[in-house]
Short mmCIF file of C-alpha atoms in Angstrom, two decimals:
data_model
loop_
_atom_site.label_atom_id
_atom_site.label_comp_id
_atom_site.label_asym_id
_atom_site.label_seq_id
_atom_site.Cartn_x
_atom_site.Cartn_y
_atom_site.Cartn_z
CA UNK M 793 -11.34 32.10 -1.66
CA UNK M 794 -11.51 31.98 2.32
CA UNK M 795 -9.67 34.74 4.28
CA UNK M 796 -6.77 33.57 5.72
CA UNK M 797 -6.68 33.10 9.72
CA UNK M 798 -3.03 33.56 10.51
CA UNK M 799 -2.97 30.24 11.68
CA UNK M 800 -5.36 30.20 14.55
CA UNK M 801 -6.98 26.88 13.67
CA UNK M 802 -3.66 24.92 13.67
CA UNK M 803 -3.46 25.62 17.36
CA UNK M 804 -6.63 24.84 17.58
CA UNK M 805 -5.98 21.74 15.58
CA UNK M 806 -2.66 20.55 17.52
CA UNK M 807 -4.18 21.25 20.82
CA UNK M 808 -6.99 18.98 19.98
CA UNK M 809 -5.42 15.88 18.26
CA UNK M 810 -2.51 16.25 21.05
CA UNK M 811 -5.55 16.21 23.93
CA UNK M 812 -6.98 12.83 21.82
CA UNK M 813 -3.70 10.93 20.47
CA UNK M 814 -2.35 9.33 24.19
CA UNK M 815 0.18 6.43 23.05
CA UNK M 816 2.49 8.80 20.64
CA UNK M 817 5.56 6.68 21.74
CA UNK M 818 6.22 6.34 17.49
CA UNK M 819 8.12 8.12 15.88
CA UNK M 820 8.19 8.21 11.44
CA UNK M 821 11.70 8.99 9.03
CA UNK M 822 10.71 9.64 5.44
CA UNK M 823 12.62 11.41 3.14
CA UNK M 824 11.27 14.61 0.70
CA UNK M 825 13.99 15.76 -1.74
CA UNK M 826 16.36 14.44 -0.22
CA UNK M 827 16.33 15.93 3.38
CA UNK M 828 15.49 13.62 6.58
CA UNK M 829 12.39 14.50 8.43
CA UNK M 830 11.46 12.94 11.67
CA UNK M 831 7.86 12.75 13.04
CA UNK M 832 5.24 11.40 15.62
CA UNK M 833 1.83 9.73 14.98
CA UNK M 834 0.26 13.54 16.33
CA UNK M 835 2.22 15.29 13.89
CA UNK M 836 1.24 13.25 10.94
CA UNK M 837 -2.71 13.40 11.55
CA UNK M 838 -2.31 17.30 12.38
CA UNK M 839 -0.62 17.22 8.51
CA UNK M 840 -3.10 15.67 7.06
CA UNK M 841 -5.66 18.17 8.72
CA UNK M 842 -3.72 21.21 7.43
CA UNK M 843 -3.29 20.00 4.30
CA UNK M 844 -7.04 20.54 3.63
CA UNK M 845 -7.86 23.42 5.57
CA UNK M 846 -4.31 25.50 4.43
CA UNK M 847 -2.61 24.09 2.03
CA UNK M 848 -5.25 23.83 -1.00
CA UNK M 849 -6.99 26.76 -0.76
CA UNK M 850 -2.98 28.76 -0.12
CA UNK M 851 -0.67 26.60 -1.51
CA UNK M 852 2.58 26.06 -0.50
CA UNK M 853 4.69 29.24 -1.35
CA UNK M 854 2.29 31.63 0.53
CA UNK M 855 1.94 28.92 3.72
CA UNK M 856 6.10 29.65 4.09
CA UNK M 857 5.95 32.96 3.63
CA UNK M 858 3.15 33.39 6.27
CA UNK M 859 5.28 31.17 8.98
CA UNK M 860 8.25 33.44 8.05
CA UNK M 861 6.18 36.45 9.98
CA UNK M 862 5.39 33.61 13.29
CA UNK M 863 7.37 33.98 15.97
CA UNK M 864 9.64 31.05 17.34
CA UNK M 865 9.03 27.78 18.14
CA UNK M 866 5.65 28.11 15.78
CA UNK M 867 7.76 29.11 13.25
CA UNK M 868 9.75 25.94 13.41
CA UNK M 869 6.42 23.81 14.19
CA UNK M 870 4.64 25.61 10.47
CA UNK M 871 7.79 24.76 8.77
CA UNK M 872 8.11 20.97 9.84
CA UNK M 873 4.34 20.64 9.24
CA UNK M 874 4.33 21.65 5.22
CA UNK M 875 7.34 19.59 4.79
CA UNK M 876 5.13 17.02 6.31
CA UNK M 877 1.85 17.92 4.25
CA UNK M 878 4.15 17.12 1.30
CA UNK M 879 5.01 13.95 2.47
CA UNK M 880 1.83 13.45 2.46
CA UNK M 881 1.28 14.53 -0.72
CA UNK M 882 3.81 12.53 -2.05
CA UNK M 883 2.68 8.90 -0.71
CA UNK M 884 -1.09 9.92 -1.53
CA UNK M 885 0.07 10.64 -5.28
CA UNK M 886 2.40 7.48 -5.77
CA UNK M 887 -0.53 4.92 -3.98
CA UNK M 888 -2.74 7.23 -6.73
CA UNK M 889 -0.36 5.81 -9.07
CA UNK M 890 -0.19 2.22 -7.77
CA UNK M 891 -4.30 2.06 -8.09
CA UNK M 892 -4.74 2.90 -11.42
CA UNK M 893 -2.20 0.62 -11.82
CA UNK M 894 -3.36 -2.30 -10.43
CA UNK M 895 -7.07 -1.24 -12.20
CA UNK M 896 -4.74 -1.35 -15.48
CA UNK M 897 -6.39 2.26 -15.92
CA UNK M 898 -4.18 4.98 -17.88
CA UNK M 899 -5.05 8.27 -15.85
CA UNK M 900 -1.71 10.69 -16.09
CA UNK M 901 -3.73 13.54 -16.46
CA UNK M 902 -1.78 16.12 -13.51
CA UNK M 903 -5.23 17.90 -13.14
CA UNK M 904 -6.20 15.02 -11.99
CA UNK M 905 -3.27 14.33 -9.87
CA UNK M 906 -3.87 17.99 -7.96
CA UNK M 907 -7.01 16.73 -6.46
CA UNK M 908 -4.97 13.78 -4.88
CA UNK M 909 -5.22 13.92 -1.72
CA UNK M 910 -8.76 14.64 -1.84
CA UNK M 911 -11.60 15.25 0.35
CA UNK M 912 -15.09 16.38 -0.22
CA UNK M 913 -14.09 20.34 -0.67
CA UNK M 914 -11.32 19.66 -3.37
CA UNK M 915 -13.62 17.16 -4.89
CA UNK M 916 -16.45 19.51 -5.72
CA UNK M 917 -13.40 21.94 -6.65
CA UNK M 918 -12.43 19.87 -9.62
CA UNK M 919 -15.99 19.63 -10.63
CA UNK M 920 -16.77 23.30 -11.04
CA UNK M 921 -13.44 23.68 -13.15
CA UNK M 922 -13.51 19.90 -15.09
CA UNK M 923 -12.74 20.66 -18.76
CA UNK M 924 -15.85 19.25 -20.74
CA UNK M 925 -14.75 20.72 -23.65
CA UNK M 926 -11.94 18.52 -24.50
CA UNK M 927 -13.31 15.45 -21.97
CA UNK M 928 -16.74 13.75 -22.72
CA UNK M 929 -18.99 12.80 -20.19
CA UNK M 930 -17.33 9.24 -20.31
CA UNK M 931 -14.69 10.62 -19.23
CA UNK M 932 -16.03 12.48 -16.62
CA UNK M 933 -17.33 9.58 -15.04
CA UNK M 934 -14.19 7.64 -15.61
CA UNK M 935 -12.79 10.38 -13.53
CA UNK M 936 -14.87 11.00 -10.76
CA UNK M 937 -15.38 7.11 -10.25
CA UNK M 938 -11.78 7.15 -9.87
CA UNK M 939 -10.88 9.88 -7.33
CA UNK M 940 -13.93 8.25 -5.02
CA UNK M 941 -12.57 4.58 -5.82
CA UNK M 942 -9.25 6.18 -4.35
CA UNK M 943 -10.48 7.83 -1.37
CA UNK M 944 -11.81 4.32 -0.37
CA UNK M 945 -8.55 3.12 -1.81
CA UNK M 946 -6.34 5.39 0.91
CA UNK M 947 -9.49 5.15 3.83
CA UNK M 948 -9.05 5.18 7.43
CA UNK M 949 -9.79 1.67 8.52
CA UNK M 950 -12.79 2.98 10.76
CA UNK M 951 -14.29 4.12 7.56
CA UNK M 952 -17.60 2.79 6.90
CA UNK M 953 -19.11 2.60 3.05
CA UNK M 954 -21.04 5.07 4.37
CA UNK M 955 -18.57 7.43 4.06
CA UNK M 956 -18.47 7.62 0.05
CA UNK M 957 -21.96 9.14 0.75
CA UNK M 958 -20.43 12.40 1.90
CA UNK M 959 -18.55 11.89 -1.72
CA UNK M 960 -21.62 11.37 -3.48
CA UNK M 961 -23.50 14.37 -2.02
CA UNK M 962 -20.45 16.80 -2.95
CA UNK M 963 -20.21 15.42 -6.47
CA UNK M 964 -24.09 15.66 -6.92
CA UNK M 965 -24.69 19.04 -5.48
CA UNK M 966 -21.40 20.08 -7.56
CA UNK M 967 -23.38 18.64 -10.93
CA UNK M 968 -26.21 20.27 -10.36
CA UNK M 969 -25.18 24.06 -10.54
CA UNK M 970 -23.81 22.76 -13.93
CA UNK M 971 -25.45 23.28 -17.49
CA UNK M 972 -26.81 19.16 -16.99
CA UNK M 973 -30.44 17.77 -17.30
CA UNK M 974 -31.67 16.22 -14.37
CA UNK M 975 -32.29 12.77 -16.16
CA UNK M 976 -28.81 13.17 -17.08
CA UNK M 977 -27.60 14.08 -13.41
CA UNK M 978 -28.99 10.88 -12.30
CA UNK M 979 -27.69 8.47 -15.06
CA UNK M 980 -24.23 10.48 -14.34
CA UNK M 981 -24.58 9.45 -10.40
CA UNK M 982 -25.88 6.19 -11.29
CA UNK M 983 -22.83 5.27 -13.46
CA UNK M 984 -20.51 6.66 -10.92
CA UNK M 985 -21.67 4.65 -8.14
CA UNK M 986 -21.95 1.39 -10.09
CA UNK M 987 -17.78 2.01 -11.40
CA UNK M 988 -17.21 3.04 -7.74
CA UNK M 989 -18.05 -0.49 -6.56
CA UNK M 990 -16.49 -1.98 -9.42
CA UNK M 991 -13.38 -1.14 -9.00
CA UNK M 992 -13.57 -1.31 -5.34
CA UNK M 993 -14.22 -5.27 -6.05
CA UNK M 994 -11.26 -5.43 -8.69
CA UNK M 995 -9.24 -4.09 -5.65
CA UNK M 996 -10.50 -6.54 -3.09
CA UNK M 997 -10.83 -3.54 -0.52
CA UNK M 998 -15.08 -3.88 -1.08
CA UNK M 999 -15.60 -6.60 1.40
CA UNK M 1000 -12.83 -5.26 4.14
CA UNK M 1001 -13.83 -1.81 3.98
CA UNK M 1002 -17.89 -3.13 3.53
CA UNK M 1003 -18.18 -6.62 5.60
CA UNK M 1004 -21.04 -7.64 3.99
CA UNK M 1005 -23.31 -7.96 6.96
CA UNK M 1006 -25.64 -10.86 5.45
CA UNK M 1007 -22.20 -13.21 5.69
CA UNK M 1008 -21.83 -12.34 9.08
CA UNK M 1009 -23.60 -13.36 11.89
CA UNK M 1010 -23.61 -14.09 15.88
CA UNK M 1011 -22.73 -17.68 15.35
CA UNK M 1012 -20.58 -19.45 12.84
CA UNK M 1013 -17.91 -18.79 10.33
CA UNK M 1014 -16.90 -15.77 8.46
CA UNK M 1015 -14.02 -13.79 6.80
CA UNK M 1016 -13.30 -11.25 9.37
CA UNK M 1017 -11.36 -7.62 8.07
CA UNK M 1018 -8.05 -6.82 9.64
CA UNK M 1019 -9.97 -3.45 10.32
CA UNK M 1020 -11.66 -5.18 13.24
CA UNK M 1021 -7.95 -6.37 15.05
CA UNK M 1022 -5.97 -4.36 17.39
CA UNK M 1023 -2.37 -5.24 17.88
CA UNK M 1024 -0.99 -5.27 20.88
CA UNK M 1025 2.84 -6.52 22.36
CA UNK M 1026 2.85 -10.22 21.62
CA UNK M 1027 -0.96 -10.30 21.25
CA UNK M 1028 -3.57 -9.35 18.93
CA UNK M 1029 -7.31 -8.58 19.81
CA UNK M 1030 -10.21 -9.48 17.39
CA UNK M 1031 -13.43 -7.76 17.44
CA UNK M 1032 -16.80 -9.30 16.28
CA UNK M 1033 -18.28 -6.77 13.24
CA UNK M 1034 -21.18 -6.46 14.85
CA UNK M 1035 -20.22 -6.37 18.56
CA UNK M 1036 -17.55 -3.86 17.95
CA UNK M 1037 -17.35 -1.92 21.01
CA UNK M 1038 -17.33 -5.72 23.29
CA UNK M 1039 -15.31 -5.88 26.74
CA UNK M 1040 -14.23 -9.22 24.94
CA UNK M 1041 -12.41 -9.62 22.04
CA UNK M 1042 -10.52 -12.28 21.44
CA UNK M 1043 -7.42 -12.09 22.59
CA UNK M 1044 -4.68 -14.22 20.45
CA UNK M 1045 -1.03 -15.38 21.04
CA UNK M 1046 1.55 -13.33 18.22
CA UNK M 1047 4.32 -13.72 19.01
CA UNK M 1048 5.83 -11.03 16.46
CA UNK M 1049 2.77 -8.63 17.06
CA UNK M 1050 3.81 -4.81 18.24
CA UNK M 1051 1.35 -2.50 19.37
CA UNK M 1052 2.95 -0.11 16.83
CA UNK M 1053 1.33 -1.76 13.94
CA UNK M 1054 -1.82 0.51 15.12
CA UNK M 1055 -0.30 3.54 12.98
CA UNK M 1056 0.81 1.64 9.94
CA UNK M 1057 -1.23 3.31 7.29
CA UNK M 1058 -4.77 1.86 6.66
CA UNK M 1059 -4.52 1.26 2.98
CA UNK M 1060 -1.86 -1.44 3.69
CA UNK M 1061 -4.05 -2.98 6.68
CA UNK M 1062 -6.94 -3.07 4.55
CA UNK M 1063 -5.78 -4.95 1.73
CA UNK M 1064 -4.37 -7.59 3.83
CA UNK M 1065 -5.89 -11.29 3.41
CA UNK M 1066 -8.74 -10.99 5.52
CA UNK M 1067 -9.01 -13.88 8.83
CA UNK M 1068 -11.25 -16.73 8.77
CA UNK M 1069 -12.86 -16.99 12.18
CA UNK M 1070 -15.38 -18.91 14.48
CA UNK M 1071 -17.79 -17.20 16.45
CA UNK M 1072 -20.05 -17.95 19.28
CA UNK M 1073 -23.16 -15.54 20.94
CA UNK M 1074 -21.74 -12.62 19.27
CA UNK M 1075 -18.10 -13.32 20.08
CA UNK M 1076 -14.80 -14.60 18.45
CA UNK M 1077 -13.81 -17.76 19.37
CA UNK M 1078 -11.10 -19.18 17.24
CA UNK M 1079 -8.51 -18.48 14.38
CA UNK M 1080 -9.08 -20.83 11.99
CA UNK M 1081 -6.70 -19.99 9.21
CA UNK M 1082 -3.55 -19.12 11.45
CA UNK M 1083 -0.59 -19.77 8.51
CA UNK M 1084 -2.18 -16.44 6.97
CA UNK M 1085 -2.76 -14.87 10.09
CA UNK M 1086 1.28 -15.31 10.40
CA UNK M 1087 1.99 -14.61 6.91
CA UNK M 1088 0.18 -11.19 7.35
CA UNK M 1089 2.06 -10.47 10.64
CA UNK M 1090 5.37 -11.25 8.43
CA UNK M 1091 4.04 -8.06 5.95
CA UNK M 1092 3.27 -5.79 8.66
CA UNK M 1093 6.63 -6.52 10.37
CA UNK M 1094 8.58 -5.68 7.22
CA UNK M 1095 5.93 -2.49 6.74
CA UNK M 1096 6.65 -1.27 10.22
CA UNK M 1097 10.61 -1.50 9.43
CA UNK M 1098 10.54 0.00 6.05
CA UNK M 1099 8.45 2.74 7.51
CA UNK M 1100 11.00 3.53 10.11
CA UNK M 1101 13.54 3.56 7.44
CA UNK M 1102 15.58 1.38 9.00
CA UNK M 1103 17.52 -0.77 6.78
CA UNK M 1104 15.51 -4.61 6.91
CA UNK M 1105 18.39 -7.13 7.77
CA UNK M 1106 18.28 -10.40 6.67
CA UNK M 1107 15.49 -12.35 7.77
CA UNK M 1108 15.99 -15.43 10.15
CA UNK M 1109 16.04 -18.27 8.27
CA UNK M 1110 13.15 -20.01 10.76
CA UNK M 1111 11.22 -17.31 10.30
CA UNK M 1112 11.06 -17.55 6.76
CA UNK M 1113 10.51 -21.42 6.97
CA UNK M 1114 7.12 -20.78 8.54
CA UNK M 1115 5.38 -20.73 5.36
CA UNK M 1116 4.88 -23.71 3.21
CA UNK M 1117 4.78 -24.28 -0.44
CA UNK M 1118 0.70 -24.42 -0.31
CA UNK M 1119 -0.11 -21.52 2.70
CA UNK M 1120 1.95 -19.19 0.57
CA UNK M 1121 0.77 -20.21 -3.14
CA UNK M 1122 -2.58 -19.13 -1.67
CA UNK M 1123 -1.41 -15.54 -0.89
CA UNK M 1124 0.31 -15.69 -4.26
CA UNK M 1125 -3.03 -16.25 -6.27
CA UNK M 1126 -4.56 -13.30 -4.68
CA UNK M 1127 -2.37 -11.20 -7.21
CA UNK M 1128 -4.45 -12.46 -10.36
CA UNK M 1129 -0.94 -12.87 -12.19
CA UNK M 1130 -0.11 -14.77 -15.21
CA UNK M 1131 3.30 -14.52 -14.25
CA UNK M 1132 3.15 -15.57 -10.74
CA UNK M 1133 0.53 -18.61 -11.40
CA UNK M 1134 2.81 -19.84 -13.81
CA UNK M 1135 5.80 -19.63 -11.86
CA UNK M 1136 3.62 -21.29 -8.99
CA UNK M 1137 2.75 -24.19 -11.42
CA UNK M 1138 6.85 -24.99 -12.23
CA UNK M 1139 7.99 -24.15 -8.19
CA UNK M 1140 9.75 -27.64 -7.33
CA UNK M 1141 7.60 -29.21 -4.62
CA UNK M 1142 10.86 -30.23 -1.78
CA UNK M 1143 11.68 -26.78 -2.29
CA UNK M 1144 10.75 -23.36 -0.42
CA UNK M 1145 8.68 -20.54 -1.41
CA UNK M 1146 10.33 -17.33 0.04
CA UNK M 1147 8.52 -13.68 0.44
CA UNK M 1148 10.44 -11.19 0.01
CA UNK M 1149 9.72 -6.86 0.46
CA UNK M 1150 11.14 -5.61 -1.97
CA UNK M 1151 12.48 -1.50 -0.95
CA UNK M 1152 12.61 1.23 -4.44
CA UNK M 1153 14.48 3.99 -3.64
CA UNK M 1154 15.68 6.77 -5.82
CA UNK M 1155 18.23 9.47 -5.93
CA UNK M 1156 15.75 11.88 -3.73
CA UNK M 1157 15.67 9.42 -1.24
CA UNK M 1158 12.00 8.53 -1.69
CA UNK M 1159 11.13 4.77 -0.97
CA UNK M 1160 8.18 2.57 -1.84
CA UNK M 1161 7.98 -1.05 -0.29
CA UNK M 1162 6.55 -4.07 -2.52
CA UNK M 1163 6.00 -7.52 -2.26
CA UNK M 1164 7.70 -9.89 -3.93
CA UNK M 1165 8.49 -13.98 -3.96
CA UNK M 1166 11.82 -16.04 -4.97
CA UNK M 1167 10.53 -19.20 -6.62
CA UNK M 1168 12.99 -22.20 -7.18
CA UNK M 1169 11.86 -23.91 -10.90
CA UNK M 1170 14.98 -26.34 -11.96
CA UNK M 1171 17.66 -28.13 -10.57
CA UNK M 1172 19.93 -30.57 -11.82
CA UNK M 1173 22.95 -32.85 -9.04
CA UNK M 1174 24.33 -29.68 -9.25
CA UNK M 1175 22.99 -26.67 -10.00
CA UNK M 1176 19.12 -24.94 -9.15
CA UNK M 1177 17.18 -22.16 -11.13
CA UNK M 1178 15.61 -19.52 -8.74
CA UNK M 1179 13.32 -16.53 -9.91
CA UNK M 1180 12.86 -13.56 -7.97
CA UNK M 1181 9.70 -12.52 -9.04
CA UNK M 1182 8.02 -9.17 -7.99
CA UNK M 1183 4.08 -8.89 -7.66
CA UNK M 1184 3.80 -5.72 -10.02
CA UNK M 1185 3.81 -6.57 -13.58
CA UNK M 1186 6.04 -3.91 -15.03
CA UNK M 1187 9.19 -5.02 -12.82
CA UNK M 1188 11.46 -7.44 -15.15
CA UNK M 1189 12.22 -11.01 -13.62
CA UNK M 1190 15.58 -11.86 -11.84
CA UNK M 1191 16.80 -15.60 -12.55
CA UNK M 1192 19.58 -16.91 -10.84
CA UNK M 1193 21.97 -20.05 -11.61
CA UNK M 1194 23.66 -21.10 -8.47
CA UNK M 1195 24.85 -23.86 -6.79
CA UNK M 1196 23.01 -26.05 -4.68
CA UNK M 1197 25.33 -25.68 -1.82
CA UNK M 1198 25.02 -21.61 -1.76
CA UNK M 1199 21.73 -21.90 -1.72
CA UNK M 1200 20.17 -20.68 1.71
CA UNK M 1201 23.22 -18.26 1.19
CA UNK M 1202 21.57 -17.02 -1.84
CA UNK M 1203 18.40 -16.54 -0.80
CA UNK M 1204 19.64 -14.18 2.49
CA UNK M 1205 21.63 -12.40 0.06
CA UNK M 1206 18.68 -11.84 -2.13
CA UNK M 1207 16.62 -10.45 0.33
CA UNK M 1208 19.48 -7.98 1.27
CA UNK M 1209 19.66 -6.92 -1.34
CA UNK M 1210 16.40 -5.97 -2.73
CA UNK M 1211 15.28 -5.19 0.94
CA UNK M 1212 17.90 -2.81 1.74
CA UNK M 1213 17.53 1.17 0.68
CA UNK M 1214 20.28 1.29 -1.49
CA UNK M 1215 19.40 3.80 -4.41
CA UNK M 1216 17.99 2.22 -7.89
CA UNK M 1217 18.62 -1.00 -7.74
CA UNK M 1218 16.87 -1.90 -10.47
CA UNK M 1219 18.84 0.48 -12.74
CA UNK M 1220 22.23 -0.63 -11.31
CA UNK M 1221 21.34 -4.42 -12.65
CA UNK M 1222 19.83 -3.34 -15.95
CA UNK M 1223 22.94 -1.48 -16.76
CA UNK M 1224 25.50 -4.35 -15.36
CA UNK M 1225 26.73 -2.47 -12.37
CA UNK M 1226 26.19 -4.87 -9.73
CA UNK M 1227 29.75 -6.76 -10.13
CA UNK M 1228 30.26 -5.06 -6.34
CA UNK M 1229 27.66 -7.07 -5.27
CA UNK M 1230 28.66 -10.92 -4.20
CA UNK M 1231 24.76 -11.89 -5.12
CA UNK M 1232 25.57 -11.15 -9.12
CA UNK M 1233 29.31 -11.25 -9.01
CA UNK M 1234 29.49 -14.77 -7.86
CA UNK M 1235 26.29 -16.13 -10.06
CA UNK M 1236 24.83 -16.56 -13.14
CA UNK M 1237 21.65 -14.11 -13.40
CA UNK M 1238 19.72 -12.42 -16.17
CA UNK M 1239 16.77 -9.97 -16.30
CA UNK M 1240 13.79 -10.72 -18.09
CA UNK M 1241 11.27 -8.04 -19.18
CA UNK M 1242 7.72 -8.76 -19.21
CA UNK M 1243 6.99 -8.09 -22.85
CA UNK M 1244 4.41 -10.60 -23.62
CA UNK M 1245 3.74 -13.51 -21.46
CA UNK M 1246 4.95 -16.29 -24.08
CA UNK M 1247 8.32 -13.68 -24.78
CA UNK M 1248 8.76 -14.20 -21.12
CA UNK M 1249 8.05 -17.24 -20.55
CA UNK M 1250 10.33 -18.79 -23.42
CA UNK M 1251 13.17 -16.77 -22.01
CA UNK M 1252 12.49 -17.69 -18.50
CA UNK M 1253 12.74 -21.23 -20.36
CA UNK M 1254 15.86 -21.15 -21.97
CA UNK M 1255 17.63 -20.70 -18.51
CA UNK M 1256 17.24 -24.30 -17.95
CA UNK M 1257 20.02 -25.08 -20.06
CA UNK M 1258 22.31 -27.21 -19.01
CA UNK M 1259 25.11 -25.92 -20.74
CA UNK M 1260 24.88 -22.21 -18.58
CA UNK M 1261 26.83 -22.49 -15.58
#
């Protein structure tokens, strides 16, 4: 274990990241158990530094107990710092969560979990201590391919594919100084890498996080990463791939645009639908698929809110307008869901398409944003069917019966609700105590679990009777 240095390389740490981070007009609110915390962009990258050069090889208990013997204001500065490093902690873990989610993988192991966040150091780490007694090498590799899959998962959007190689190198130089036969070393690496890149493609972060350089070129058309943009006031500035440090990006009209989306964390950039562009002599030229362009600005605008807890209001009925039917069933098919194609197949063509970010808070305050879509499926002289519809499979389905009249009235009144950061909403309408609320106290609703797909779908189906007012 390394000898602790009284904290003489976090000064050295805040005086440099203060010296490089200019524009640190931003400032964050998250919440860890339960208590407020307010901090700038500086404070969050020094966190994330400290995190791996103090808080995994200390931990925690002895970190506050150390600060206890630092005089004022370092004391305070220390303090606000580890409540930040768990903050980090926290979001690292739950995206964790949300990957092996999405890769329908069933990792709950928590010694897994304690190398999350992870860097090269606390990779190698779990190495040397991995239990191959009760894991097999299958397992091993399941492992390892997942903790690098994440690191891409979480990367900073300057982040090259490159980087895994430092990942590589630690986990190889790790397996060596174990009891392993070098033919076995290198199948081990070789079946690492090749899950690695699998997953990455299963997560759609492959191509933004590698642009695959043979699709782009000096002249033509290509998919273009939202790694390659920089948002400015009203404006936002595309770079060519492979002219990245050009005098002359192109500079396009967004109107919604801030120049705070810059510290929105990468992972959510990344995974945004990337921007089919023109380009000329090494240089963009034109937009050419602006309704998701727009769409994406809509997501980064409800991001930006959500991560200045501030309550989202309800959205301007223009704005949400902006979208049709077809621009936004192409964003919806990007999820790979049953449920959502099918609800896409029965949404009534003179009707709307709404997105929707959907806010999960809980009793300690924590929140997690998620994207979700109210679909309109049935309507009779009277009466229409609407399904609010979230993109993660293991949130139930919300069907409303209302009136055609209430209808744009509904649909704000959706989005308050399941935008705002009231606590567990979801629990409050499982258990039936939402009468309070004028969205479920003045219509017909249910919640429909998603079972099995035909389960759901049949109920989903027998909301179209006429007979339920």
């Amino acid at each position: 274990m390394k000898s602790f240095d009284h904290f003489k390389h976090y000064l050295l740490l805040k005086e440099q990241i203060n010296s490089t981070i200019k524009s640190d007009d931003v400032t964050f609110c998250d919440y860890e158990n339960g208590n407020k915390c307010t901090y700038s962009l500086s404070e969050w990258h020094i966190a994330q530094r400290f995190y791996f050069h103090y808080v995994v090889p200390f931990g925690y208990n002895f970190l506050l107990f150390q600060s206890k013997k630092m005089q004022n204001p370092i004391e305070n500065e220390l303090n606000k710092i580890l409540y930040i490093c768990k903050i980090y902690e926290n979001e690292s873990r739950k995206l964790f969560d949300e990957m092996c989610y999405s890769l329908r993988l069933n990792i709950y192991e928590n010694t897994i979990k304690k190398v999350i966040p992870c860097n090269p150091y606390t990779l190698k780490k779990f190495i040397s201590e991995y239990n191959f007694i009760g894991n097999t090498i299958n397992d091993f590799i399941t492992h390892i391919s997942v903790i690098i899959t994440f690191v891409m998962y979480e990367a900073d959007t300057l982040a090259s594919y490159k980087y895994l190689n430092f990942y590589y190198d630690a986990t190889l130089k790790t397996i060596r100084q174990l009891s392993i036969s070098p033919i076995q070393i290198s199948q081990i690496m070789y079946q690492i890498k090749h899950k690695v890149d699998i997953y990455c493609e299963q997560l759609k972060i492959r191509d933004n996080i590698v642009p695959d350089e043979n699709k782009i070129s000096n002249n033509g058309k290509f998919e273009l990463s939202w790694k390659y943009v920089t948002f400015a006031n009203g404006y936002i500035y595309l770079y060519h791939p492979l002219h990245q440090n050009s005098s002359h990006p192109l500079k396009y009209k967004m109107e919604n645009s801030i120049s705070a989306f810059n510290n929105i964390q990468s992972y959510f950039i990344n995974r945004l639908t990337p921007i089919s562009v023109q380009a000329k002599n090494g240089r963009i030229i034109k937009v050419l698929n602006i309704e998701d362009v727009e769409f994406c600005i809509q997501k980064l605008t409800a991001k930006y809110k959500n991560r200045n807890n501030r309550v989202i209001s309800r959205i301007p009925k223009q704005k949400i307008e902006k979208l049709n039917q077809e621009q936004i069933t192409n964003h919806i098919h990007t999820y790979k869901s049953k449920y959502l194609d099918w609800l896409c197949s029965k949404q009534l063509p003179n009707y709307q398409i709404y997105y929707c970010l959907e806010i999960k808070s809980n009793v300690n305050q924590q929140e997690k944003d998620e994207d979700a879509f109210i679909f309109t499926i049935k309507e009779t002289n009277q009466m229409v069917t609407l399904v609010y519809e979230n993109v993660l499979e293991s949130r139930s389905s919300i069907v409303f019966k209302i009136r055609k009249n209430r209808l744009p009235n509904v649909i704000q009144e959706i989005h308050h609700f399941f935008s705002s950061n009231s606590l567990n909403k979801r629990e409050l309408i499982m258990q039936g105590n939402v009468s309070n609320e004028l969205l479920f106290s003045s219509n017909t609703y249910w919640r429909i679990m998603h079972t099995s797909f035909n389960f759901w779908k049949s109920k989903i189906e027998e909301t179209y009777n006429p007979f339920i007012v």
